[in-house]
Structure formats: C-alpha cells, structure tokens
C-alpha cells in the first residue's frame, strides 16, 4: 500500500518527510486553503531536489494555470479536487501528465459520478463530502467503498489518523492503492508531525494491495 502526505509547504519539514520515503507529497495551490503554497520562490528552487513524487492539488483552476504551476514547481502529477470537467482531464492527459481526480463521498450513489472520468484519469481519490473542498478532517463510512466497481485505482482520503491503521487493514478492495493523509498528522497547518508519520508509513507500507 502506498502513502501520500498532502498539504506540505515548508522546506525543512519536506526534507524530514522525504527521509521517511512516502510515495507522494501533495502541494496545495488553492488560495483559501491554510496550506496554500502561493508563489513561494524558495519552494520553486527547493522542490527539484526532492526525490518523492510531487502532486499539485488544484481546485477549479484553468488549464493554463495548472501547466504553469506544474513547470514552476517541478510537479510530477496533478490532483483535481473541485468540479473539473472531463475536458480538462483529457487536456492534461494529452500532455502526458498523470491525473488524480477527487470525488466527494457520503453514499454509494456518489461513486456514479466517477463513471464519465474512467478513461481520462490515472487515479481517483475518495474524500469525505463536506461543503468545502477537502481538508475537513472527517471520515466517511469506508464500508460503502464496496459500491465502487470501476477499474481505475483509487486513493482513500478524509480525516485519516494514526489510530485508523487497524481499520485500514480491514479494507479489502482490489482498486485501493494508496492512503492520503493531511490534517490529522499536523502540529499546525502545513507542518507535519514526523514521528507520527514515521509510524504510520511503516505500518501502511506493510499492507499488500489486492
């Protein structure tokens, strides 16, 4: 099982996390977020030295903006966390950019929203449905994951903490490939608790994907 740590921002914290070897780091380019990266010039020059796959997280951003930020910050992948159209996913895929499309989940019916995206996304990400775009720190009922039957592999997100490891072990879904964490591992917005993440990453990486 892979691990994505989202909402990274500060160079030393990023470097410390790199030493734990997560599979992905997420960087948020959504101005209302307390973890918004902005136009951080230090980060632009720092990120190329990071060996972990870097994911840019966007919410209803224009194609041109995504492309510019991807270049400026040396991003490997793009995560679309808003109401982005299929056409945008297609454009990004045509540029050879791996796409993660997030969907807000509260009931089995919500998985129907993924149907039109199955051919234009590399991964889906299932987060808890709330009025905001992610970052709620809340979980949804993971039992309803069994209602997802498409072939696109997915990341599980939404309020996941160190105390959830045992429950994660019980999820038996063939398309679950990664766990996405953020606020439950923070000492303050965008500053991650490295000790907690070390334990979490070690335990999650021992799990087999199906």
C-alpha atoms as one frame of an Amber mdcrd trajectory, in Angstrom:
protein
   0.000   0.000   0.000   1.281   3.454  -0.903   1.123   6.660   1.146   0.508
  10.248   0.058   1.146  13.062   2.527  -0.720  16.159   1.421  -0.541  19.819
   2.411   3.243  20.159   2.510   4.783  23.636   2.406   7.930  24.160   4.474
  11.346  23.022   3.143  12.740  21.501   6.350   9.511  19.637   7.039   9.519
  18.408   3.429  13.120  17.236   3.740  12.361  15.428   7.005   9.377  13.712
   5.403  11.439  12.690   2.385  13.578  10.614   4.736  10.515   8.522   5.620
  10.007   7.567   1.948   6.315   8.189   1.391   5.276   7.572  -2.215   3.772
  11.006  -2.864   3.804  14.503  -1.384   0.934  16.889  -2.075   1.242  20.659
  -2.513  -1.935  22.734  -2.433  -2.446  25.512  -4.969  -5.861  26.667  -3.763
  -5.755  30.165  -2.180  -8.465  29.637   0.509  -6.541  26.697   1.984  -4.359
  27.353   5.077  -1.807  25.096   3.340  -1.733  27.182   0.157   1.757  27.226
  -1.342   1.309  30.512  -3.234   4.204  31.904  -5.230   6.871  30.652  -2.845
  10.115  31.219  -4.728  12.171  29.285  -2.200   9.973  26.243  -2.763  10.321
  26.548  -6.541  14.091  26.201  -6.287  13.941  23.610  -3.492  11.458  21.069
  -4.878  13.563  19.756  -7.791  15.908  18.233  -5.188  13.094  16.147  -3.665
  13.010  12.572  -4.953   9.437  11.764  -3.845   6.679  12.168  -6.461   5.239
  15.660  -6.138   1.497  16.164  -6.634  -0.007  19.599  -7.256  -3.519  19.921
  -5.812  -5.860  22.293  -7.665  -9.493  23.330  -7.231 -11.288  24.506 -10.375
  -8.106  26.036 -11.802  -7.706  26.827 -15.500  -5.601  24.572 -17.713  -3.013
  27.316 -18.352  -2.588  27.977 -14.628  -2.074  24.287 -13.889   0.534  23.928
 -16.631   2.464  26.998 -15.445   2.483  25.925 -11.799   3.458  22.381 -12.726
   6.505  23.736 -14.553   7.396  26.343 -11.904   7.266  23.836  -9.031   8.589
  20.734 -10.844   5.428  18.730 -10.162   5.099  15.108 -11.305   1.327  14.735
 -11.075  -1.841  16.801 -10.842  -4.752  16.274  -8.440  -8.048  17.943  -9.353
 -10.105  18.473  -6.205 -13.011  20.579  -7.485 -15.708  20.268 -10.128 -13.345
  19.985 -13.070 -14.810  18.893 -16.412 -13.771  15.785 -18.297 -12.248  18.014
 -20.981  -9.640  19.356 -18.541  -8.588  15.848 -17.520  -8.291  14.968 -21.202
  -6.112  18.014 -21.927  -3.741  17.154 -19.095  -3.535  13.508 -20.124  -2.701
  14.564 -23.676   0.293  16.424 -22.238   1.442  13.215 -20.550   0.561  14.479
 -17.070  -0.768  11.824 -14.651  -4.148  12.906 -13.247  -5.763  12.135  -9.887
  -9.426  13.206  -9.799 -11.004  13.657  -6.376 -14.636  12.852  -5.627 -16.636
  13.710  -2.506 -18.274  10.646  -0.997 -21.094  10.211   1.511 -23.188   7.417
  -0.027 -22.804   4.608  -2.600 -24.589   6.736  -5.206 -21.667   9.189  -5.219
 -19.471   6.636  -6.984 -21.657   7.029 -10.075 -20.016  10.446 -10.568 -16.767
   8.688 -11.466 -18.184   6.855 -14.477 -17.522   9.552 -17.092 -13.938  10.001
 -15.884 -12.715   6.413 -16.057 -10.939   6.847 -19.397  -9.272  10.194 -18.663
  -7.798   9.746 -15.163  -4.952   7.628 -13.816  -6.346   7.548 -10.289  -9.393
   8.617  -8.342  -9.289   9.967  -4.795 -12.261   9.461  -2.492 -12.662  12.146
   0.162 -15.415  12.941   2.648 -18.287  15.021   1.266 -18.426  18.412   3.026
 -19.303  21.969   1.935 -15.599  22.726   1.410 -13.061  21.169  -0.968 -11.269
  18.680   1.280  -9.303  19.379   4.440 -12.278  18.703   6.725 -10.510  16.145
   8.905 -13.652  13.983   8.708 -14.033  10.365   7.601 -16.840   8.764   5.627
 -18.160   5.215   6.084 -15.494   3.067   4.428 -17.878   0.121   4.121 -19.503
   1.833   1.143 -16.237   1.533  -0.817 -17.533  -1.854  -1.942 -20.021   0.024
  -4.132 -17.137   1.269  -6.293 -16.756  -1.223  -9.147 -14.767   0.558 -11.874
 -11.198  -0.337 -12.851  -9.479   2.966 -12.020  -7.342   2.554  -8.867  -8.072
   4.948  -6.008  -6.570   6.790  -3.064  -8.525   6.859   0.216  -8.650  10.232
   1.957 -10.584  12.114   4.618  -9.597  12.560   8.264  -7.256   9.570   8.396
  -5.137   9.406  11.560  -2.540   7.095  13.092  -5.329   5.455  15.108  -7.022
   4.311  11.869  -4.359   1.803  10.826  -6.266  -1.224  12.124  -9.445  -0.180
  10.296  -7.485   0.390   7.081  -6.157  -3.167   7.354  -9.739  -4.440   7.201
 -10.483  -2.792   3.841 -10.369  -5.420   1.125 -10.855  -3.601  -2.158  -8.866
  -4.551  -5.282  -8.562  -0.945  -6.503  -7.374   0.670  -3.258  -3.719   1.524
  -3.879  -2.872   4.441  -1.566  -3.807   6.212   1.652  -3.849  10.015   1.615
  -3.232  11.875   4.891  -3.044  15.511   5.886  -4.528  17.418   8.833  -4.591
  14.581  11.378  -0.786  14.449  11.241  -0.170  18.165  11.764   1.174  20.216
  14.642  -0.061  23.338  12.791  -1.384  23.888   9.232   1.154  22.513   6.699
   3.588  21.368   9.429   3.568  17.599   9.770   4.362  15.501  12.831   7.278
  13.464  11.522   7.281  10.952  14.388   3.627  10.053  13.851   4.111   9.832
  10.100   7.099   7.541  10.518   4.991   5.035  12.437   2.040   5.364  10.047
   4.110   4.960   6.882   5.914   1.903   8.264   2.624   0.189   9.109   0.766
   1.080   5.912   3.612   0.070   3.611   3.500  -3.429   5.098  -0.011  -3.887
   3.722  -0.445  -5.601   0.379  -2.632  -4.157  -2.319  -5.039  -6.668  -3.826
